[in-house]
Coordinates of C-alpha atoms in Angstrom, one line a residue:
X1 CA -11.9 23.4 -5.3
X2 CA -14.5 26.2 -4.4
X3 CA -14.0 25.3 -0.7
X4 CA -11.4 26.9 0.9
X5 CA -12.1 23.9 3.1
X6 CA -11.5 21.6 1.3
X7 CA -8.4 22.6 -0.4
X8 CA -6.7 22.7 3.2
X9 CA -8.3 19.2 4.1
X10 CA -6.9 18.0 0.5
X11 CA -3.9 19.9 1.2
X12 CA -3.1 18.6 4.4
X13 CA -3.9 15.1 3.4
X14 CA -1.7 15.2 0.2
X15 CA 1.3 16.9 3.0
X16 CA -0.1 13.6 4.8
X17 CA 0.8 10.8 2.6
X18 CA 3.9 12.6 1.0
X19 CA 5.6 12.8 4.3
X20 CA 4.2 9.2 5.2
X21 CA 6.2 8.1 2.0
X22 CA 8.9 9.9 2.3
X23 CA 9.4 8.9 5.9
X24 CA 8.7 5.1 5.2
X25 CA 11.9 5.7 2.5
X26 CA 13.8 7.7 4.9
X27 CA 13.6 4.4 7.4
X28 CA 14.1 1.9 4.7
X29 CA 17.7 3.9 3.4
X30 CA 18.1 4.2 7.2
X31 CA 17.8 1.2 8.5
X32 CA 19.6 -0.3 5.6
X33 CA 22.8 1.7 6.0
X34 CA 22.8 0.8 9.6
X35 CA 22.0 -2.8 8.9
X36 CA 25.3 -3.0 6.5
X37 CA 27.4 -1.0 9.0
X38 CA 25.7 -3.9 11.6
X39 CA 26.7 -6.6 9.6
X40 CA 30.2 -5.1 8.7
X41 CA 31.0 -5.0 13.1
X42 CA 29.4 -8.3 13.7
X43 CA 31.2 -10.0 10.8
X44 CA 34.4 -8.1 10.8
X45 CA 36.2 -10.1 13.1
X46 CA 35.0 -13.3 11.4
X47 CA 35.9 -12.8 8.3
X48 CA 39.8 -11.4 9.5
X49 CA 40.0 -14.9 11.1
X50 CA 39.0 -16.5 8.2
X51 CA 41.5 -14.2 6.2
X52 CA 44.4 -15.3 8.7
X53 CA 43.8 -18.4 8.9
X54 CA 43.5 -19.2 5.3
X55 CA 46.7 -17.1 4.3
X56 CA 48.4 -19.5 7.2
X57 CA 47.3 -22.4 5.1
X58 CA 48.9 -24.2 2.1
X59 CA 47.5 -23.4 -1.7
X60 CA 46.3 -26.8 -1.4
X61 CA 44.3 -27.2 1.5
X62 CA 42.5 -23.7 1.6
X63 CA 39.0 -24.6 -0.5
X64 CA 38.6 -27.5 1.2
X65 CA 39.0 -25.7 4.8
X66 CA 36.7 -22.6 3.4
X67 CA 34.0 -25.0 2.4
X68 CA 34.2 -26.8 5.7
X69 CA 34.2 -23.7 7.9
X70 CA 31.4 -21.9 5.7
X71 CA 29.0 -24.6 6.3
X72 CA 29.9 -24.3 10.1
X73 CA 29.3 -20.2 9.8
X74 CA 26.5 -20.6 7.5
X75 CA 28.4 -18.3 5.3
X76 CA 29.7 -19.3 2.0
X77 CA 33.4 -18.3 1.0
X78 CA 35.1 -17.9 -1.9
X79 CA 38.1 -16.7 -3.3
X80 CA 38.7 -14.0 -6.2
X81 CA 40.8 -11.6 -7.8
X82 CA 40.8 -8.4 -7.7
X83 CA 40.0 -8.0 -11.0
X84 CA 37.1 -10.9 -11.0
X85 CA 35.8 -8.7 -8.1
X86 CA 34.3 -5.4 -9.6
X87 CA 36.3 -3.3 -7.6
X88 CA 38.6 -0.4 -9.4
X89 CA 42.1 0.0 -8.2
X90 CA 40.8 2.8 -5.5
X91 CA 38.4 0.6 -4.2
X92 CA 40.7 -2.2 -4.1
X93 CA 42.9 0.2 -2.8
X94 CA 40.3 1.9 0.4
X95 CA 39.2 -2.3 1.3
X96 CA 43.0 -3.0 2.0
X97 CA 43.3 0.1 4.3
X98 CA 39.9 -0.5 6.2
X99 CA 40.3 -4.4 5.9
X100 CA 36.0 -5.1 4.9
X101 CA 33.6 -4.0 2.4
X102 CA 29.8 -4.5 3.2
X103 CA 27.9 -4.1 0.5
X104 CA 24.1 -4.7 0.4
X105 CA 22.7 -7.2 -2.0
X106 CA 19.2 -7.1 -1.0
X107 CA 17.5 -6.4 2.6
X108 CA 18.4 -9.7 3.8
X109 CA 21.9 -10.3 1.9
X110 CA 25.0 -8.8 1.9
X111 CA 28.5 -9.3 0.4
X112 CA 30.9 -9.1 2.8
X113 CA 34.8 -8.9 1.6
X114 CA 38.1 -8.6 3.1
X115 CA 41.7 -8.6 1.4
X116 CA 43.8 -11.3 1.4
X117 CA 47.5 -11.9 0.1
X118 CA 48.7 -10.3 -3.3
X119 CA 45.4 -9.0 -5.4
X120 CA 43.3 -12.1 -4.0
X121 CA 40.0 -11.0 -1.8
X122 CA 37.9 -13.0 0.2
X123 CA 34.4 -12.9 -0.4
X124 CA 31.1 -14.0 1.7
X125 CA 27.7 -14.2 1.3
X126 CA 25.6 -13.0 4.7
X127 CA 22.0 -13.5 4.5
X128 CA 21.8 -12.8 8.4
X129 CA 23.1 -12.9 11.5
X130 CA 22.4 -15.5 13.3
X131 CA 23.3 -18.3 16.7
X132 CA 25.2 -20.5 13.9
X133 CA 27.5 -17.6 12.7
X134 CA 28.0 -16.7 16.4
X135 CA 28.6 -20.2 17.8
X136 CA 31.0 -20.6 14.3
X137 CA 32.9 -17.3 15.1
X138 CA 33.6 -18.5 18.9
X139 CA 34.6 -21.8 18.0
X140 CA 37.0 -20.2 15.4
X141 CA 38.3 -17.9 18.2
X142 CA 38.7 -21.0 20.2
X143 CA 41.0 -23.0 18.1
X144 CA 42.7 -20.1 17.5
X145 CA 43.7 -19.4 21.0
X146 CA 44.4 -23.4 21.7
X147 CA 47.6 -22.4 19.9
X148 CA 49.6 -20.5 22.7
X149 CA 50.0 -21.4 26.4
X150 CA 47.2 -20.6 28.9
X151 CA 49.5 -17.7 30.3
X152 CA 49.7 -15.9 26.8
X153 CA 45.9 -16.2 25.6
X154 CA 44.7 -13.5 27.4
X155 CA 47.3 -11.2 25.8
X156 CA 46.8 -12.7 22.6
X157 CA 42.5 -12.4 22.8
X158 CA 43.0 -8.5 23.9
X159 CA 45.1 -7.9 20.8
X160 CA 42.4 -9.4 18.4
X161 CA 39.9 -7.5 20.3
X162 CA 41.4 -4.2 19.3
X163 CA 43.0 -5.1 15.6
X164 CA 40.3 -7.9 14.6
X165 CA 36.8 -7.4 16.1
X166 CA 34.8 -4.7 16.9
X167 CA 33.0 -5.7 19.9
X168 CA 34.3 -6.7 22.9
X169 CA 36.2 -10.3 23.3
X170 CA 37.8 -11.1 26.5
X171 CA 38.7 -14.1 29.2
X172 CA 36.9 -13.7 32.1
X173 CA 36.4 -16.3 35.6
X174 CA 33.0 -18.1 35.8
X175 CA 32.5 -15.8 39.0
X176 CA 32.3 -12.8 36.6
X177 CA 29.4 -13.9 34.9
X178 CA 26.0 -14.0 35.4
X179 CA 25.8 -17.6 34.6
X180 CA 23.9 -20.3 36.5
X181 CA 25.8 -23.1 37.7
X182 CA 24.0 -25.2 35.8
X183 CA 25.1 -22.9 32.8
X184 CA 28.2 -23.1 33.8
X185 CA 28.2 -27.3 33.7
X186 CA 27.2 -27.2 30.2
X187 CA 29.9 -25.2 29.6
X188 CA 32.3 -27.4 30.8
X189 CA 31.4 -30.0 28.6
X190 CA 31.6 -28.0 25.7
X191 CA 28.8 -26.7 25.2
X192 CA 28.1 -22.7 24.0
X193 CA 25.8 -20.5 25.9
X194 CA 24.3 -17.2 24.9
X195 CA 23.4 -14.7 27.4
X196 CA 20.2 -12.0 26.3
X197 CA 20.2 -9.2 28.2
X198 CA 16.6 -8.0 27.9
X199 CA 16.7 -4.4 29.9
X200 CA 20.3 -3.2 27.6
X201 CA 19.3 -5.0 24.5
X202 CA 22.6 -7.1 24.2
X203 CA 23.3 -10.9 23.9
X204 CA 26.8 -12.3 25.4
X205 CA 28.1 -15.5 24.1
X206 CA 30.5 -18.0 26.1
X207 CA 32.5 -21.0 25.3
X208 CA 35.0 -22.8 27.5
X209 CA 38.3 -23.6 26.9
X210 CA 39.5 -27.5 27.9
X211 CA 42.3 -26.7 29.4
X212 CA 42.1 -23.4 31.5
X213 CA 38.9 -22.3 34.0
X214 CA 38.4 -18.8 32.3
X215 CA 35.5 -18.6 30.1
X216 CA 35.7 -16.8 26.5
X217 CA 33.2 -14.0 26.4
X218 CA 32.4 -12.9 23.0
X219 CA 30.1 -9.4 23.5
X220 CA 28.2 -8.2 24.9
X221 CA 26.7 -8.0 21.4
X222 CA 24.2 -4.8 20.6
X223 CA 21.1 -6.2 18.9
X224 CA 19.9 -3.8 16.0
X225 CA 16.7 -2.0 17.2
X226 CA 15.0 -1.0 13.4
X227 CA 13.2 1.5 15.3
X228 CA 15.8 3.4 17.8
X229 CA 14.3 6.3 19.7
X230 CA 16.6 8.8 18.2
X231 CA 15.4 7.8 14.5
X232 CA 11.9 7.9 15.5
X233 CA 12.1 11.1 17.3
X234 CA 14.2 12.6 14.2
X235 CA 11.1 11.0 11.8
X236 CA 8.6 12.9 14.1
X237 CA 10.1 16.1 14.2
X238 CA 10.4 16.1 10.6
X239 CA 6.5 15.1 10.4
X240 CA 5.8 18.0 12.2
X241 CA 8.1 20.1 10.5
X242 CA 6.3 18.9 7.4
X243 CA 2.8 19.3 8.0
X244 CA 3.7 22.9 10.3
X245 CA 5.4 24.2 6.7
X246 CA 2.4 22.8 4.7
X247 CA -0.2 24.2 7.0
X248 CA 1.7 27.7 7.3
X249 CA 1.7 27.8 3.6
X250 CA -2.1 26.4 3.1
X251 CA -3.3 28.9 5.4
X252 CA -0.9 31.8 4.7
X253 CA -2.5 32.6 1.1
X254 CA -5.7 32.4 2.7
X255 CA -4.2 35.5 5.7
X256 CA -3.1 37.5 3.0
X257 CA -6.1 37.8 1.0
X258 CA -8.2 38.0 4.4
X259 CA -5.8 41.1 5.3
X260 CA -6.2 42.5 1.7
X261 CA -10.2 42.1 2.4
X262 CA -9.6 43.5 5.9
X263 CA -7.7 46.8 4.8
X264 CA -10.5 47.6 2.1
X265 CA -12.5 47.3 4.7
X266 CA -10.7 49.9 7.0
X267 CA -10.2 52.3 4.0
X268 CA -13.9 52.0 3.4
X269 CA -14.8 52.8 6.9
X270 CA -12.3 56.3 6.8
X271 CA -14.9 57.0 4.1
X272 CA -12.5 55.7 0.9
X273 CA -15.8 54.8 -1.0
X274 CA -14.1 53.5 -4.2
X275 CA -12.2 50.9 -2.8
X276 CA -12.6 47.2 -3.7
X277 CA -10.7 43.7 -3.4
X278 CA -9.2 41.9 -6.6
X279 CA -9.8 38.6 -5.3
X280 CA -10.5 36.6 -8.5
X281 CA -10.9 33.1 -6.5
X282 CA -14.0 31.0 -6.5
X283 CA -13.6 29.9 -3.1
X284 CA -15.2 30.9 0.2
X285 CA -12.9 34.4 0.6
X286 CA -13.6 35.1 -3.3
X287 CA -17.1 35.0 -2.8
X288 CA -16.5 37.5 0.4
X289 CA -14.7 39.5 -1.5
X290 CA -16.9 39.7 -4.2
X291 CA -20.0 40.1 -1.3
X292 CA -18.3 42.9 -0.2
X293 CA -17.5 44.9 -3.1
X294 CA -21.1 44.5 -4.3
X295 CA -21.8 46.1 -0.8
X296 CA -19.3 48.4 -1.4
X297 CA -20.8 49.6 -4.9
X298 CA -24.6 49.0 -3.5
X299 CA -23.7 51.7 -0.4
X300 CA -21.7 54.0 -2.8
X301 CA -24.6 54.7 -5.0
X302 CA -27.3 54.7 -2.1
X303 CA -24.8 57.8 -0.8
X304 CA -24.7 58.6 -4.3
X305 CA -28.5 58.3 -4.8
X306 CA -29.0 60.0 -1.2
X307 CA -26.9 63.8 -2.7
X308 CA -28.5 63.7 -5.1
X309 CA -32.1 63.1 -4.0
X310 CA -31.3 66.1 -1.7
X311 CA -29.9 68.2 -4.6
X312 CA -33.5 67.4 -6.6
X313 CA -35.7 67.6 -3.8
X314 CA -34.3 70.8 -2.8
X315 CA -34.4 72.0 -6.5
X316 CA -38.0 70.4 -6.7
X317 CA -39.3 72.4 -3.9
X318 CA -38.4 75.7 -4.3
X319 CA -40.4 76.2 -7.1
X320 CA -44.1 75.5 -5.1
X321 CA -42.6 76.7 -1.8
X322 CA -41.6 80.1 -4.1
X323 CA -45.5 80.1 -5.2
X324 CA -46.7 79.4 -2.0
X325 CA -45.2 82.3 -0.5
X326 CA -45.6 84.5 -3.3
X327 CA -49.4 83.3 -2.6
X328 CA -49.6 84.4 0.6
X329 CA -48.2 87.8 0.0
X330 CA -51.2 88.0 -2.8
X331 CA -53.6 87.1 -0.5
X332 CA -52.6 89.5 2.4
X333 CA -52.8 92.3 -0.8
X334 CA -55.9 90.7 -2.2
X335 CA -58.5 93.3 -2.3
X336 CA -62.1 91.4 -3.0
X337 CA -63.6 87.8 -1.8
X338 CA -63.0 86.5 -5.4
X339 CA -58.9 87.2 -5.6
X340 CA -58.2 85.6 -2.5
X341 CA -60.2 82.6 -3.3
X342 CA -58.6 82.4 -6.8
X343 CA -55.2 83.2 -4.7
X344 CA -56.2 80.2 -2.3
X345 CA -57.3 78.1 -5.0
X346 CA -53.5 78.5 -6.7
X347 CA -51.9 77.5 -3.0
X348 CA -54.2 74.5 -2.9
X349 CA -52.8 73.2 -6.4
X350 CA -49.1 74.3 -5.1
X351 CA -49.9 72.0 -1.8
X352 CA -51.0 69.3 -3.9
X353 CA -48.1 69.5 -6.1
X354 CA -45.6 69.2 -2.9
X355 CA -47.9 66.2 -1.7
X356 CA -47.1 64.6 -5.0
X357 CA -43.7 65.0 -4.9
X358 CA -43.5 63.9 -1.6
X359 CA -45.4 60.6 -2.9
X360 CA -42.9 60.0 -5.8
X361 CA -39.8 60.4 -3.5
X362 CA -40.8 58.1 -0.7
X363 CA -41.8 55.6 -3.4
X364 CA -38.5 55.8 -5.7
X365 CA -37.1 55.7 -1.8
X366 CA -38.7 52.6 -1.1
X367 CA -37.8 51.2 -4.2
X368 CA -34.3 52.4 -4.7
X369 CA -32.6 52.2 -1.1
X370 CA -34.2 48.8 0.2
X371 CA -35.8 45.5 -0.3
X372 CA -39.3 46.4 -0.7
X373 CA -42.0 43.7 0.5
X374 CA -42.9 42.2 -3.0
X375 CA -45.5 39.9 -3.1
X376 CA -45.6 37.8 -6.2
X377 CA -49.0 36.0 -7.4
X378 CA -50.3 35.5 -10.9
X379 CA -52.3 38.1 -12.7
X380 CA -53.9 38.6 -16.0
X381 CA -51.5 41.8 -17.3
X382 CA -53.6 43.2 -20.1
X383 CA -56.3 43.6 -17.2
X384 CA -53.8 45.7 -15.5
X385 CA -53.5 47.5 -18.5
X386 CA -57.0 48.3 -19.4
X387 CA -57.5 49.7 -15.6
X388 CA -54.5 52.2 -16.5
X389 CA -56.0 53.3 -19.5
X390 CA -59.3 53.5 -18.2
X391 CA -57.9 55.7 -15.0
X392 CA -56.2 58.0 -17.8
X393 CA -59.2 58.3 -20.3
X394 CA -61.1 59.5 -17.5
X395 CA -57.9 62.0 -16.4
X396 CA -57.6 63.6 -20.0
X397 CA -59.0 64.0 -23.7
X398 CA -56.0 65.8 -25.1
X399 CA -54.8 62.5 -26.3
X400 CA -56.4 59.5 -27.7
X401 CA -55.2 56.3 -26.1
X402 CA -55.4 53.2 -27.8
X403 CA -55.2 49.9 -26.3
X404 CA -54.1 47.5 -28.4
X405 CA -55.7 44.1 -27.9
X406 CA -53.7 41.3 -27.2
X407 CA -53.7 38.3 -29.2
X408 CA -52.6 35.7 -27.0
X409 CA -54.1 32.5 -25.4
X410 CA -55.4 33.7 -21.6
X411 CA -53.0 31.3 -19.9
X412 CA -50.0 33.7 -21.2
X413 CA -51.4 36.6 -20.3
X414 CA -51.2 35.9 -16.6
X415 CA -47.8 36.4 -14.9
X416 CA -46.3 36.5 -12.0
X417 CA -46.0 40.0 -10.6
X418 CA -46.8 42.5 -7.6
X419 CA -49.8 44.2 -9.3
X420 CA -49.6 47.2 -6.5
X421 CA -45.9 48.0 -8.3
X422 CA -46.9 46.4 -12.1
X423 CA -50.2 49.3 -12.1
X424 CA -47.6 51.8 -11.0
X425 CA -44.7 51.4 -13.9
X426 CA -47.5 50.9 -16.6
X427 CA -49.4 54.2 -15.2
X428 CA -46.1 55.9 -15.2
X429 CA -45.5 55.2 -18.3
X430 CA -48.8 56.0 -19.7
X431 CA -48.8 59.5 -18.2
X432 CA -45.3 60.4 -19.3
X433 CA -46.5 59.2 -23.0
X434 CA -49.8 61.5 -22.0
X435 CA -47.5 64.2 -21.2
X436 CA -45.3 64.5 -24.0
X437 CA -47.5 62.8 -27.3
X438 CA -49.3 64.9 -29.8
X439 CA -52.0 63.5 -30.1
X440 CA -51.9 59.4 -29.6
X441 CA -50.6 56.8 -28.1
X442 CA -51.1 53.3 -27.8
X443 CA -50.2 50.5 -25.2
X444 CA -50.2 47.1 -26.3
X445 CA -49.2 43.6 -24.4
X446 CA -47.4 41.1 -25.6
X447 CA -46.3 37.6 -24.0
X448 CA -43.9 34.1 -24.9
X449 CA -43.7 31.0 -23.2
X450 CA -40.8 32.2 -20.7
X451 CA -41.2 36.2 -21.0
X452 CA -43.9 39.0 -20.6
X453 CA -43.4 42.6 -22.6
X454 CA -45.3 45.9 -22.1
X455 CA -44.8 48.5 -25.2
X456 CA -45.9 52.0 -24.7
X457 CA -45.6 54.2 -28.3
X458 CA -46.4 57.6 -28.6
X459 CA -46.2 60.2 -31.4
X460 CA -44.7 62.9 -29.3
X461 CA -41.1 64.3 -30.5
X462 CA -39.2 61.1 -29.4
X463 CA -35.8 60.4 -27.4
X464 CA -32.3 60.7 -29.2
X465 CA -30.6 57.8 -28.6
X466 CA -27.6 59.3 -26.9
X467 CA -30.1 60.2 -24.3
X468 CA -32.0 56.5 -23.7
X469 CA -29.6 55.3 -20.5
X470 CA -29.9 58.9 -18.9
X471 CA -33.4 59.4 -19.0
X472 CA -34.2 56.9 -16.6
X473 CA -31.9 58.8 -13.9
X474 CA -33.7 60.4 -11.4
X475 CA -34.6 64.4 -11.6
X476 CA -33.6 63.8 -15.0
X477 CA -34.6 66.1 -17.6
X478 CA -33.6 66.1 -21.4
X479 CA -33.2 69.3 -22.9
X480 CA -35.5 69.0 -26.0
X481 CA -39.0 69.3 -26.2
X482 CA -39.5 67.1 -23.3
X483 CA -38.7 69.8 -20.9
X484 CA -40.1 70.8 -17.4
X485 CA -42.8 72.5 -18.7
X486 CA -45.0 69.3 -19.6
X487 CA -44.6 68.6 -15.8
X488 CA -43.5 65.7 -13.8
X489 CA -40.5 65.4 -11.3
X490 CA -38.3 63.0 -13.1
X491 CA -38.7 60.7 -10.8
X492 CA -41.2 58.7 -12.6
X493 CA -39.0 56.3 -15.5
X494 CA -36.4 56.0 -12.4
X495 CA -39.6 54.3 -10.2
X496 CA -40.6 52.7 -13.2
X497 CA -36.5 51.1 -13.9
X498 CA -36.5 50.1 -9.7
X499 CA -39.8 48.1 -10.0
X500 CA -38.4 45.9 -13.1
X501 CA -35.4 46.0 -11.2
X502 CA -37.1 44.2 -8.5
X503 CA -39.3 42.1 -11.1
X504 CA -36.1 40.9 -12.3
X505 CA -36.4 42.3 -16.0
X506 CA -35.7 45.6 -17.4
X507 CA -37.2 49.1 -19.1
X508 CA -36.1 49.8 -22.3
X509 CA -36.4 53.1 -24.5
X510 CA -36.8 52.8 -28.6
X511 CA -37.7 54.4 -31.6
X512 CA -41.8 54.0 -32.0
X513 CA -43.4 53.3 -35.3
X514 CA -45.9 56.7 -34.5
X515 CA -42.7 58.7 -34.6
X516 CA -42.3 59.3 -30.7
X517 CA -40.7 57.3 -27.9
X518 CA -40.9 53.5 -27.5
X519 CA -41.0 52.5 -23.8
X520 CA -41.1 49.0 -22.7
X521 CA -41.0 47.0 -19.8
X522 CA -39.7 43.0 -19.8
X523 CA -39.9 40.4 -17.3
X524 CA -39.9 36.8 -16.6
X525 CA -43.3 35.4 -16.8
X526 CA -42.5 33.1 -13.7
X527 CA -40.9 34.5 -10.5
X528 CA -38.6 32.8 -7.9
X529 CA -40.5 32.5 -5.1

């Protein structure tokens, strides 16, 4: 993604549903280890009855009495070995010391087992818990206590309570209860009643025994909450947790390459000019980065540019500002009317000479340190060219310029260019060939669907090629034959590069078939506007 954005939205969103899954799991393994260890305490004390009961009973008379009370408990029983079992000898082992395996068949079943006699284990099917297994459980208790006299049941009922079941089973007077009186007649006549207690989330469950006026009391029963407060408030904080490490680590690459940016930035303020940021990215702090070192470079040469337009326009001067002076000091000493009007005359040419400089280094200024206004609109080029050459013809007869007509259709010869700046880098080009040809030179235009070329040739003494990128430097002189003494400031191929530049093509330097230097200038024939 090249939005920085977006890879935190997609980021976060990803952190989202991962967590959403992961929690949704969590709850499900959760719930269903506290649903088993539910089912295991409500059906603990069953099942030991059961277990009692049947060991009390002959060989005989056991299946019979399982089948009958399972359909009352809506649990059925059965009888198996240890070995027919799937338990190991530890296993066998670790359900005779705790007295009941739950173990989880599906979310709604479970297979409940509990030891009997010898190697022989009782095993249940619980699909759930429900009023049947409770009103089975209670009448189990009941017949159970029926066996000993009213005055030992209560001892009897608090010993199963702590060695059989592990909730709460007691006697207790109707007064005790919060039952009605009219819950309390059905009672009476043996009925079972079940008591929901909406505020604590319990149910109670009460039967009555025929012969005595206490009431058994079987609870008060916990109901299993699938969404407890603790396990939500666990699931939330690890949410947060989640999406906190996910964001910290989302946004703390982004911090660390904004404090890399932000430290080349310092350093470049403290005047560290070479510094730039490696940040390789194609996102929103990439581009940045890239924005800045491109500032970076573009300021480091305009300082760059800025010495050494002071070193050449300080070099530049001195030589008329010498003259000038010398001038002066000839025309204080002149003797007749005619030396100090030639003198005069000399300081005139030296004045013009500074203006021209002055010219050619607010122009390369212009060009090189800003965004100069360029106004695009379509021209015929080979006009352009024959006004040069005609402003040059008229300038000179030492050499014979030659324009070389073009061949194109006229719809090619227009292109879209700034003719104020296009006149300028064709006349600088035509006076440098001027300058430095023997005797010719020709200029010739040349045009494809997509592209526009200007070729300049002269026969002068030509360019090595080791010295092609440097002559377009400005103040730059070569040390051949095109030295100082044909004129010119070097600033002219540098105003020349800086309007391609800005034209968004380039000037080139080549070998020319009349034995000189090759200069030519290339551009798009259409411009963004």
């Amino acid at each position: 993604m090249s939005s920085i954005f977006l890879r935190i939205y997609g980021g976060l969103l990803f952190t989202l549903v991962l967590v959403a899954v992961l929690s949704g799991i969590s709850v499900t393994l959760i719930n269903g280890l506290r649903q088993a260890d539910y089912r295991e305490d409500m059906v603990r004390g069953t099942f030991r009855l059961i277990a009692e009961t049947v060991e009390e009973l002959p060989e005989a008379e056991r299946q019979s009495w399982l089948e009958d009370w399972g359909q009352r408990l809506a649990i059925p029983f059965e009888q198996v070995s240890q070995k027919d079992s799937g338990l190991n000898q530890d296993q066998f082992k670790a359900l005779k010391s705790n007295g009941i395996k739950v173990r989880m068949l599906d979310q709604s079943k479970a297979l409940v087992m509990t030891p009997l006699a010898g190697d022989t284990i009782l095993e249940g099917v619980v699909s759930s818990i429900s009023e049947q297994t409770a009103s089975g459980t209670l009448s189990l208790l009941k017949a159970r206590l029926m066996r000993f006299p009213v005055t030992e049941r209560a001892q009897r009922l608090e010993e199963l309570s702590k060695n059989t079941f592990s909730y709460p089973v007691h006697l207790v007077e109707p007064s005790q209860t919060r039952l009605l009186p009219v819950q309390q007649d059905q009672l009476r006549k043996g009925s079972m009643m079940m008591l929901l207690d909406d505020e604590a989330q319990t149910v109670s469950i009460y039967t009555s025994l025929p012969d005595d006026s206490r009431l058994i009391r079987m609870g008060p029963l916990g109901l299993l909450n699938p969404y407890p407060f603790k396990l939500m408030l666990t699931i939330g904080l690890f949410v947060l947790t989640s999406l906190s490490l996910a964001i910290y680590i989302l946004v703390r690459g982004m911090e660390k390459r904004l404090r890399k940016l932000e430290r080349a930035a310092t350093r470049f303020s403290r005047g560290d000019f070479d510094v730039r940021v490696s940040l390789h990215e194609a996102d929103s702090i990439g581009r940045l980065a890239q924005a800045f070192n491109a500032m970076a470079g573009h300021i480091q040469r305009l300082l760059s540019l800025q010495k050494e337009m002071i070193r050449g326009v300080s070099h530049e001067l001195r030589t008329p500002v010498a003259r000038l002076r010398f001038g002066l000091d000839l025309v204080a000493d002149a003797q007749t009317r005619e030396e100090r009007d030639h003198q005069l005359e000399g300081m005139d040419k030296d004045i013009q000479e500074l203006d021209n400089l002055v010219d050619e280094i607010l122009t390369y200024a212009n060009l090189e340190q800003g965004a100069p206004e360029i106004r695009f609109k379509r021209h015929d080029v080979d006009k352009v060219i024959g006004q040069v050459m005609g402003e040059h013809k008229r300038l000179q007869d030492r050499v014979a310029i030659e324009h070389v007509p073009c061949n194109i259709l006229d719809p090619r010869r227009f292109a879209d260019i700034d003719r104020r700046y296009m006149h300028r880098a064709i006349q600088n080009l035509v006076g440098n060939a001027c300058r430095y040809a023997d005797s010719k030179l020709e200029v010739r235009f040349s045009a494809t669907q997509d592209t526009c070329r200007v070729d300049v040739d002269d026969d002068g003494p030509g360019i090595p090629e080791d010295q092609w990128d440097r002559v377009f430097s400005a103040f730059s002189r070569l040390d051949d034959s095109r030295t100082r003494k044909s004129g010119g400031y070097g600033l002219g191929l540098s105003i020349v590069r800086r309007i391609m530049y800005w034209h968004n093509g380039r000037a080139m330097v080549s070998h020319s078939p009349l034995g000189g230097a090759r200069f030519s200038l290339v551009w798009p024939r259409k411009q963004r506007r």
